[in-house]
Short mmCIF file of C-alpha atoms and ligand atoms in Angstrom, two decimals:
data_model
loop_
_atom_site.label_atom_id
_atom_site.label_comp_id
_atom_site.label_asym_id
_atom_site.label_seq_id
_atom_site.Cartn_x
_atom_site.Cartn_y
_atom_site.Cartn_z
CA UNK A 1129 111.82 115.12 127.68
CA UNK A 1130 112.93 111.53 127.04
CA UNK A 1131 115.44 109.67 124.72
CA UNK A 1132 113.92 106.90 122.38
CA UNK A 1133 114.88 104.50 120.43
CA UNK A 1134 112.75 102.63 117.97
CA UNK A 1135 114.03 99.12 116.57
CA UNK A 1136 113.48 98.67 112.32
CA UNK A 1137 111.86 95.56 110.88
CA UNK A 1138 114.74 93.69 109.90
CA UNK A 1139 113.17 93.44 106.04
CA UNK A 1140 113.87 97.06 106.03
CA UNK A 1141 117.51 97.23 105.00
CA UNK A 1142 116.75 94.66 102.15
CA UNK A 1143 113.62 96.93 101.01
CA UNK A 1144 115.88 99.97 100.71
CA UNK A 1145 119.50 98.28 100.29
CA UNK A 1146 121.12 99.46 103.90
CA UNK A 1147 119.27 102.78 103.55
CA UNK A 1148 116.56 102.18 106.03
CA UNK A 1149 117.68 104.39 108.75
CA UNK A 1150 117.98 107.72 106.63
CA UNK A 1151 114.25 106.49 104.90
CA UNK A 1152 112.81 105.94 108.75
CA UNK A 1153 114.29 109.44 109.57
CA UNK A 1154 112.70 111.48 106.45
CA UNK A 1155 109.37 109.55 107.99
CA UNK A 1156 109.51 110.37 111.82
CA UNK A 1157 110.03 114.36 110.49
CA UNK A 1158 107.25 113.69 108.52
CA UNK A 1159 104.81 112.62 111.45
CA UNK A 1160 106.24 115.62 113.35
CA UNK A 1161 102.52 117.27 111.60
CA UNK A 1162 100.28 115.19 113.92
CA UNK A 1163 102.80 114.92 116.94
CA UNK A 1164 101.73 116.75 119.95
CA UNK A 1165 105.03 118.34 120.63
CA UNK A 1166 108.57 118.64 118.60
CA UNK A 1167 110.84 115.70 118.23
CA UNK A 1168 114.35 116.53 117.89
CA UNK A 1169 118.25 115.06 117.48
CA UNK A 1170 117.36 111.73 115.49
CA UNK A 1171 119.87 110.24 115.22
CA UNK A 1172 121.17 106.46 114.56
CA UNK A 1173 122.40 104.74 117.83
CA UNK A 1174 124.27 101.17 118.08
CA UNK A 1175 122.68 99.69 121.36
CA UNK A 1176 124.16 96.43 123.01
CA UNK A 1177 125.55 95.62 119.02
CA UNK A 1178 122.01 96.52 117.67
CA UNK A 1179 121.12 99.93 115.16
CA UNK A 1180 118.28 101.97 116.49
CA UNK A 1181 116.47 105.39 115.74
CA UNK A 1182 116.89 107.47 118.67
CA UNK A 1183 115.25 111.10 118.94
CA UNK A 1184 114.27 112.88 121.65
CA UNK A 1185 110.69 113.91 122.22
CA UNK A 1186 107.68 113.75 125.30
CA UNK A 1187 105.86 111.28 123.78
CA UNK A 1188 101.71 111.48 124.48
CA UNK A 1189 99.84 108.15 124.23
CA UNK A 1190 98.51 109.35 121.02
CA UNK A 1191 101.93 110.24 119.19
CA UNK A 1192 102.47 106.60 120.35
CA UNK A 1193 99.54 105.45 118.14
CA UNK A 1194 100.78 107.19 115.23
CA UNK A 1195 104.25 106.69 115.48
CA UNK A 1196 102.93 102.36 115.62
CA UNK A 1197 101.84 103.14 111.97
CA UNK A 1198 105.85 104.04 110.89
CA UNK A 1199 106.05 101.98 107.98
CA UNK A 1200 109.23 100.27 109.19
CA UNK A 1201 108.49 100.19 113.08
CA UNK A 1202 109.60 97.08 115.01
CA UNK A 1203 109.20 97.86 118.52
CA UNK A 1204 109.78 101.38 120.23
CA UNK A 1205 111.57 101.94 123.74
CA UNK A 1206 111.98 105.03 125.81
CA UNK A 1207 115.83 105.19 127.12
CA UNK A 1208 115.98 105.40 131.28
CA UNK A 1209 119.68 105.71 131.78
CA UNK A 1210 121.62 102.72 130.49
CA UNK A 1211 118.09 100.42 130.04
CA UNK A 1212 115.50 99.97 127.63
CA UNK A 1213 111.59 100.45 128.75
CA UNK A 1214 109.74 98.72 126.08
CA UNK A 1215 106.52 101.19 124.97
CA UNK A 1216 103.95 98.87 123.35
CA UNK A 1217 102.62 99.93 119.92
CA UNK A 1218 99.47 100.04 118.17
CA UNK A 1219 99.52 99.52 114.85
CA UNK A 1220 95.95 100.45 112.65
CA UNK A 1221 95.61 96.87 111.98
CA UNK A 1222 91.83 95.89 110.54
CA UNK A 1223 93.01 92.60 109.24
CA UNK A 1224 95.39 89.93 109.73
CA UNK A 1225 98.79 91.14 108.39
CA UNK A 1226 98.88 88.44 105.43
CA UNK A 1227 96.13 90.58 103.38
CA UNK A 1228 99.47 92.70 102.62
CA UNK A 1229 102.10 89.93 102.31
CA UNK A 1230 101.06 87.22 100.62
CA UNK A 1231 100.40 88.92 96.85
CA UNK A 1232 103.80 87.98 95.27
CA UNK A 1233 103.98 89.18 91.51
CA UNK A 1234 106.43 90.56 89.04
CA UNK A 1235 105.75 94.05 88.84
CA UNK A 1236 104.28 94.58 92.96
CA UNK A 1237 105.57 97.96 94.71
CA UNK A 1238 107.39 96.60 97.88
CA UNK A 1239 104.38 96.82 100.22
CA UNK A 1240 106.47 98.32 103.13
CA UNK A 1241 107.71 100.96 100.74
CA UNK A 1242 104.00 101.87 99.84
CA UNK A 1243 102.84 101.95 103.22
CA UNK A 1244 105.84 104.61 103.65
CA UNK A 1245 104.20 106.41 100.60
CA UNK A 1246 100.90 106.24 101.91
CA UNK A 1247 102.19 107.34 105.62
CA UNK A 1248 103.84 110.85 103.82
CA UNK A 1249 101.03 111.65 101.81
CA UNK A 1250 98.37 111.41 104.03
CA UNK A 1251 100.88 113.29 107.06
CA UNK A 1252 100.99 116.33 104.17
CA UNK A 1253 96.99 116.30 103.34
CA UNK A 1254 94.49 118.00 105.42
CA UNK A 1255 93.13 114.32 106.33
CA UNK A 1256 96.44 113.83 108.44
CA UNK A 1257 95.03 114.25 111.61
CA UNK A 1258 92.29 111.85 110.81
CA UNK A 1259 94.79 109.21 109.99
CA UNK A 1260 94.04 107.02 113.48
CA UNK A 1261 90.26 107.31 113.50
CA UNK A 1262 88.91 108.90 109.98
CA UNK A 1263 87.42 106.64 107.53
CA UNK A 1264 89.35 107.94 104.63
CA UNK A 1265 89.74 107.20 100.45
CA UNK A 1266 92.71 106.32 99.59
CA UNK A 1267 92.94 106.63 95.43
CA UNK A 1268 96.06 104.86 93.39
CA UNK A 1269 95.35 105.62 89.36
CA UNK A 1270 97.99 102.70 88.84
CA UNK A 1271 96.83 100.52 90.74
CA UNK A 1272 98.19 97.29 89.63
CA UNK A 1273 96.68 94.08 92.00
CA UNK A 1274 96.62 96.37 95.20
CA UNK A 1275 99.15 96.72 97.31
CA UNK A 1276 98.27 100.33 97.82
CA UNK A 1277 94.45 99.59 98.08
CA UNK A 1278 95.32 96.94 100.69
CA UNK A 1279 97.20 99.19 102.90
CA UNK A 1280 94.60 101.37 102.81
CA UNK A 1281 91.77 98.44 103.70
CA UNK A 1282 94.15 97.99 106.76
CA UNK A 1283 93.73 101.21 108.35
CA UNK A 1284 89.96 100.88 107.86
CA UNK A 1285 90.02 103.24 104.51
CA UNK A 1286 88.33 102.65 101.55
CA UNK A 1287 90.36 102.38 98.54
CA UNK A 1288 89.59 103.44 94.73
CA UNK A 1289 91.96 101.89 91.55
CA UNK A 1290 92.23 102.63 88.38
CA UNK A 1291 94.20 99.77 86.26
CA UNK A 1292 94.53 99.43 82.66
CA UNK A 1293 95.37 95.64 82.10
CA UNK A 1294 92.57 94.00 82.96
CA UNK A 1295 94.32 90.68 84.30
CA UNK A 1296 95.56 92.36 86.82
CA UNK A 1297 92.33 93.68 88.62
CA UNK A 1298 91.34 90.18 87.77
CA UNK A 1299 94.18 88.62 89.55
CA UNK A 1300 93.10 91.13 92.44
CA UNK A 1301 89.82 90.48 92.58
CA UNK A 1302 90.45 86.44 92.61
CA UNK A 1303 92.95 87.18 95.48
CA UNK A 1304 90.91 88.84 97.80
CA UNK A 1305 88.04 86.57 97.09
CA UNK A 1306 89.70 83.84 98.14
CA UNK A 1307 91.50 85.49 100.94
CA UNK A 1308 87.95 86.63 102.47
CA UNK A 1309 86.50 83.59 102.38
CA UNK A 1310 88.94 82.23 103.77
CA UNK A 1311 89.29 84.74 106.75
CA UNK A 1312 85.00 83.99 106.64
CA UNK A 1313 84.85 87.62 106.87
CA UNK A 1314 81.19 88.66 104.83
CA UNK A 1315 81.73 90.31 101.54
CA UNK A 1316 80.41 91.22 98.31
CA UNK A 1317 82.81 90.91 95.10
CA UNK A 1318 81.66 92.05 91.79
CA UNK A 1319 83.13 92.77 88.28
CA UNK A 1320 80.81 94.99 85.63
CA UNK A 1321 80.90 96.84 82.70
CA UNK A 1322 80.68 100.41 82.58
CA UNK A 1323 79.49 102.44 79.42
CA UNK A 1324 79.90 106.21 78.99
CA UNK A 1325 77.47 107.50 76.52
CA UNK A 1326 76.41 104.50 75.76
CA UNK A 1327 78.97 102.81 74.85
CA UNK A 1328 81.50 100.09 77.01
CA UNK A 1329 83.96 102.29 78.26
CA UNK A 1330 85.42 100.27 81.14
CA UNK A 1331 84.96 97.58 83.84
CA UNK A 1332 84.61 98.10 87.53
CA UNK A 1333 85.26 95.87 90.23
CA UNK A 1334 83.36 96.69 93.28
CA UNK A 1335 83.78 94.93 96.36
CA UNK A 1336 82.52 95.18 100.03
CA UNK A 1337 83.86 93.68 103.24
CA UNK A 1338 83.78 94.09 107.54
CA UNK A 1339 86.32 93.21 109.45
CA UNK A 1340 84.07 90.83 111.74
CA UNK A 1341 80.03 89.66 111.48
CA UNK A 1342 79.65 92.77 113.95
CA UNK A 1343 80.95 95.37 111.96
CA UNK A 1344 78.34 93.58 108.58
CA UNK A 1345 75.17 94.19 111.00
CA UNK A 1346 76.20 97.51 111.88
CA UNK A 1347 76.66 98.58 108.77
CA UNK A 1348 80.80 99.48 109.27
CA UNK A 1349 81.81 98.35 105.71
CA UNK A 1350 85.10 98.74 103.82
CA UNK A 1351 84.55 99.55 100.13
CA UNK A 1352 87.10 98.53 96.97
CA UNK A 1353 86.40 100.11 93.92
CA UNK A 1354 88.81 99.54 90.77
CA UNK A 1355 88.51 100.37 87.61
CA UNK A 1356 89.65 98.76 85.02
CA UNK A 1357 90.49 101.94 82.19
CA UNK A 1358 92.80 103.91 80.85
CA UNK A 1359 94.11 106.44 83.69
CA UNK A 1360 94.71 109.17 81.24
CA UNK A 1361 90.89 108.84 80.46
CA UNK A 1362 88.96 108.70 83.02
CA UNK A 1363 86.27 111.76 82.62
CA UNK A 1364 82.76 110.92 83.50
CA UNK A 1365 84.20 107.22 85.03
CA UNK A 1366 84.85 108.03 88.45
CA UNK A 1367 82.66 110.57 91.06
CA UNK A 1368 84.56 113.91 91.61
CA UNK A 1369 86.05 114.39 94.89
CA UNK A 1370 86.14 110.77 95.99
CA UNK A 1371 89.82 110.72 97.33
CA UNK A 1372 91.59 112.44 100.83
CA UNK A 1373 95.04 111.21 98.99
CA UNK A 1374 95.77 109.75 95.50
CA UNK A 1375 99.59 107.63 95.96
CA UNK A 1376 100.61 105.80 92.74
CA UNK A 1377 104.11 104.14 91.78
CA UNK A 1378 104.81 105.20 88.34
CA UNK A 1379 105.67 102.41 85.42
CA UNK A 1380 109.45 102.22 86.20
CA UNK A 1381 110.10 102.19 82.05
CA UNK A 1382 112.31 98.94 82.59
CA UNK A 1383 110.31 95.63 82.22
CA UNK A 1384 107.34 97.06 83.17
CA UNK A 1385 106.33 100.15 81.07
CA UNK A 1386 103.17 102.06 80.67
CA UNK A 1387 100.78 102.13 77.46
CA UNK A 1388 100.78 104.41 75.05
CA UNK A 1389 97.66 105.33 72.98
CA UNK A 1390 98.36 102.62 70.61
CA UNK A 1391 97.91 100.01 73.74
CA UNK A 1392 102.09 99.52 73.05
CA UNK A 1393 104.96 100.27 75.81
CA UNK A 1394 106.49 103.42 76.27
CA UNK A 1395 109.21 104.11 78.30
CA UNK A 1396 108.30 107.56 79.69
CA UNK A 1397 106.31 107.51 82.73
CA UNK A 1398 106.68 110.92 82.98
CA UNK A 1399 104.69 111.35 79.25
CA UNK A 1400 101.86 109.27 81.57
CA UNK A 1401 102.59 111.64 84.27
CA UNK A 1402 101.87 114.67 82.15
CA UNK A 1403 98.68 113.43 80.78
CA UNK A 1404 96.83 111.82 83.57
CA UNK A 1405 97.50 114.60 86.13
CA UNK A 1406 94.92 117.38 84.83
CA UNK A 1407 92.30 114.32 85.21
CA UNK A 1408 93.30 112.74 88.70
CA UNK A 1409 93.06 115.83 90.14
CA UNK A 1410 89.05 116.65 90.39
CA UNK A 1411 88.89 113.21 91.81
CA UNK A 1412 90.83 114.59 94.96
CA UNK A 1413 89.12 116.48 97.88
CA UNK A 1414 90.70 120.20 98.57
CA UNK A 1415 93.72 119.66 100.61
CA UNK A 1416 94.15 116.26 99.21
CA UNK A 1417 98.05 114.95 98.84
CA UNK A 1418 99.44 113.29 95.87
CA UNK A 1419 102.31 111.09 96.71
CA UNK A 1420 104.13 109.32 93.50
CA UNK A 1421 107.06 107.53 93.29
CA UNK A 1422 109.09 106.36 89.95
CA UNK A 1423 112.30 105.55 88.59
CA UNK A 1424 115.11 108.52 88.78
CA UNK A 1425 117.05 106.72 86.10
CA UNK A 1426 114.55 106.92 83.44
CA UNK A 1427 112.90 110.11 84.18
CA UNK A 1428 114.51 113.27 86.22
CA UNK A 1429 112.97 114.66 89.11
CA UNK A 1430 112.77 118.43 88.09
CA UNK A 1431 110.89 117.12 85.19
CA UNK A 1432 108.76 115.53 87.52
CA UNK A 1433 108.35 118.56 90.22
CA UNK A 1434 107.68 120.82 87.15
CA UNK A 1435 104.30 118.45 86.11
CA UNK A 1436 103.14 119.06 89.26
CA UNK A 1437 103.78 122.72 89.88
CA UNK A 1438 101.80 123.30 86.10
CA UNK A 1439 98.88 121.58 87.25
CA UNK A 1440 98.73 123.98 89.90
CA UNK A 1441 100.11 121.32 93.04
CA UNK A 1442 102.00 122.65 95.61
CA UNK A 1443 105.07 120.31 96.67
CA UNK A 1444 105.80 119.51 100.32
CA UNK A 1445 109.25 119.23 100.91
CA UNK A 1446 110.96 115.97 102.68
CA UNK A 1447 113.95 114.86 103.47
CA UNK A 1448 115.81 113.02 101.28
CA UNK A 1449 114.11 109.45 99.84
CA UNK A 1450 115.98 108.62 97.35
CA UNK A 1451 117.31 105.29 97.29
CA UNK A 1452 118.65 102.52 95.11
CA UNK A 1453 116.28 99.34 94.14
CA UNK A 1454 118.10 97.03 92.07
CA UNK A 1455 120.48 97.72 89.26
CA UNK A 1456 118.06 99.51 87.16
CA UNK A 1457 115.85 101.71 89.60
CA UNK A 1458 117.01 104.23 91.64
CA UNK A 1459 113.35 105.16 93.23
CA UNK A 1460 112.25 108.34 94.27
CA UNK A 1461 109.50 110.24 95.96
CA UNK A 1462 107.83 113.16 95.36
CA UNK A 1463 104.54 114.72 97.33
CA UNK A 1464 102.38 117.52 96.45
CA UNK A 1465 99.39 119.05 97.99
CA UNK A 1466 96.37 120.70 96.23
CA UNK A 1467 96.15 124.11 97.67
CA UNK A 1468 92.25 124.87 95.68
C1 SAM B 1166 104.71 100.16 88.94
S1 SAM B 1166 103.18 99.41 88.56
C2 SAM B 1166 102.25 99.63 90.04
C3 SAM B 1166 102.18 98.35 90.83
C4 SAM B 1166 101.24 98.41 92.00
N1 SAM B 1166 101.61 99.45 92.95
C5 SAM B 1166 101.22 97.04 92.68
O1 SAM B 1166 101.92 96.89 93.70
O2 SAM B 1166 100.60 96.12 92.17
C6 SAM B 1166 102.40 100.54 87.46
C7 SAM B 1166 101.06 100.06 86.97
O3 SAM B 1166 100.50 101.05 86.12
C8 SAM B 1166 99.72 100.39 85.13
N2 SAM B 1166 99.53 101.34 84.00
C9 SAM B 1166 100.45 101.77 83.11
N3 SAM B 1166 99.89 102.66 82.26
C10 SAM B 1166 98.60 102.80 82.62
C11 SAM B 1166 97.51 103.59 82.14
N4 SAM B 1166 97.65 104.40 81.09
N5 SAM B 1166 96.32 103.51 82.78
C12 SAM B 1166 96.16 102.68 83.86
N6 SAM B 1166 97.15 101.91 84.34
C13 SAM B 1166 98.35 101.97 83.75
C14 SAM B 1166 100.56 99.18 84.78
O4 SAM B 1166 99.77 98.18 84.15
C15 SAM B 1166 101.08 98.77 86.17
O5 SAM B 1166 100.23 97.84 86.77
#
């Protein structure tokens, strides 16, 4: 057994106002699924003036790979007595980090916070040990310009949207148009009507893209797909089964709401919630995870649980992840499996 201690990005304590510790915590238990053997005591240790994680564990060269994917690992190092011996990690990283941090727009999930998302829900789906070498779908029915679908083109997934405001999955597909050319990574970017019985129902973006000229010849292509439509109405728009894990950040009901029929602004994501669920779900594979996070102050958790637990979803429990935004969002988390 050995004593670690893993240093957090810096940006973490701003993404989750001084609460990154307890957040980084609820995420290591969470990775204890794919971990060859227990980790235990975490705990958070000053070293030489500096916060760590510490938890004790035996550490395989694998758990190492997963544990690189943490959404707010900085470096990891295994205690030996009074010294640190730095463990080098190895992040899934298809693409040059700035894919995920250069979108900056009013109304973008944190992108470290979705990658946490992403992390819980796929370590509660059946895909979980696949997460270091599967080529997974990762599905966000609010999809907004991508930060989800862009974490997922990172660890070599494929990603589908859905999006109802149709600037934003053009503001999406002009930004990774432009970012791919200018990586000069080969892709294909496309934007085209759909009809259902005959008639326009929606537009789809489709895009393809390798990671390098050797991955185009053989064939090892990434694949975007969003759609821009109601989420609430998708039947007949989207293949069934498509998705290992469906994560989505609810409208928080402050300045950005969601639609209502009448294309206005409610303020209840959880009316969104309530109607979209029964149609997400035969997009997802069985075992599939849902992960969804949304604003406590506008809509109440049980109410949220309860959605799920009608439509037949089975929630996996996590340590605490609540945690204060800004003065108007207190954000939680919530994941669910499908058990059919
Ligand atoms: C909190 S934002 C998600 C932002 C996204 N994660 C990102 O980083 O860009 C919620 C998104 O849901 C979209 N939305 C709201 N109601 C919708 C509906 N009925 N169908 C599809 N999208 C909807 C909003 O337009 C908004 O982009």
């Amino acid at each position: 057994m050995s004593r670690y201690a893993l240093l957090l990005a810096p940006s973490a304590n701003r993404v989750y106002a001084d609460q990154a510790s307890r957040l980084a915590v609820a995420e290591l238990a969470a990775f204890g699924s794919v971990l060859s053997s227990d980790i235990s005591d975490a705990d958070v240790t000053v070293l030489g003036g500096v916060e760590y994680l510490t938890f004790t564990g035996a550490l395989s060269e694998r758990d190492i790979s997963y544990l690189s994917n943490l959404s707010s690992a900085y470096a990891l190092f295994e205690q030996v007595d009074d010294l640190l011996r730095p463990l080098t990690l190895t992040p899934l990283a298809r693409y040059d980090s700035d894919l995920i941090t250069i979108p900056k727009y009013a109304g973008k999930t944190n992108e470290q916070f979705t990658k946490l998302v992403l992390n819980l829900t796929l370590l509660a789906s059946a895909s979980a040990e696949r997460m270091l070498d599967g080529h997974l779908t990762v599905l966000d029915p609010l999809c907004g310009r991508g930060t989800t679908l862009n974490q997922a083109l990172m660890y070599g997934y494929d990603g589908v949207g859905v999006e109802i405001d149709g600037k934003d999955v053009e503001a999406y597909k002009l930004f990774l148009q432009t970012w791919l050319k200018r990586k000069r990574l080969k892709h294909t970017a496309e934007l085209v009507p759909v009809r259902r019985q005959g008639k326009r129902a929606a537009r789809r973006l489709e895009v393809t893209m390798a990671a390098s000229k050797d991955d185009h010849k053989a064939g090892a292509v990434q694949k975007i797909t969003v759609l821009q439509a109601d989420t609430t109405q998708l039947e007949g728009l989207l293949r069934g089964g498509v998705a290992d894990i469906l994560v989505a950040d609810l409208p928080y009901g402050v300045a950005h709401g969601s639609y209502d029929d009448e294309g206005g602004i409610t303020r209840r994501p959880l009316d969104l919630l309530e109607r979209a669920v029964p149609g997400w779900l035969p997009l997802l594979r069985p075992g599939a995870a849902i992960g969804l996070s949304w604003n406590t102050k506008v809509a109440k958790r049980e109410l949220a649980e309860d959605i799920l637990l009608a439509n037949g979803l089975a929630l996996v429990p996590q340590a605490p992840l609540e945690h204060r935004v800004d003065q108007g969002i207190e954000r939680d988390v919530l994941i669910a499996r499908k058990t059919g």
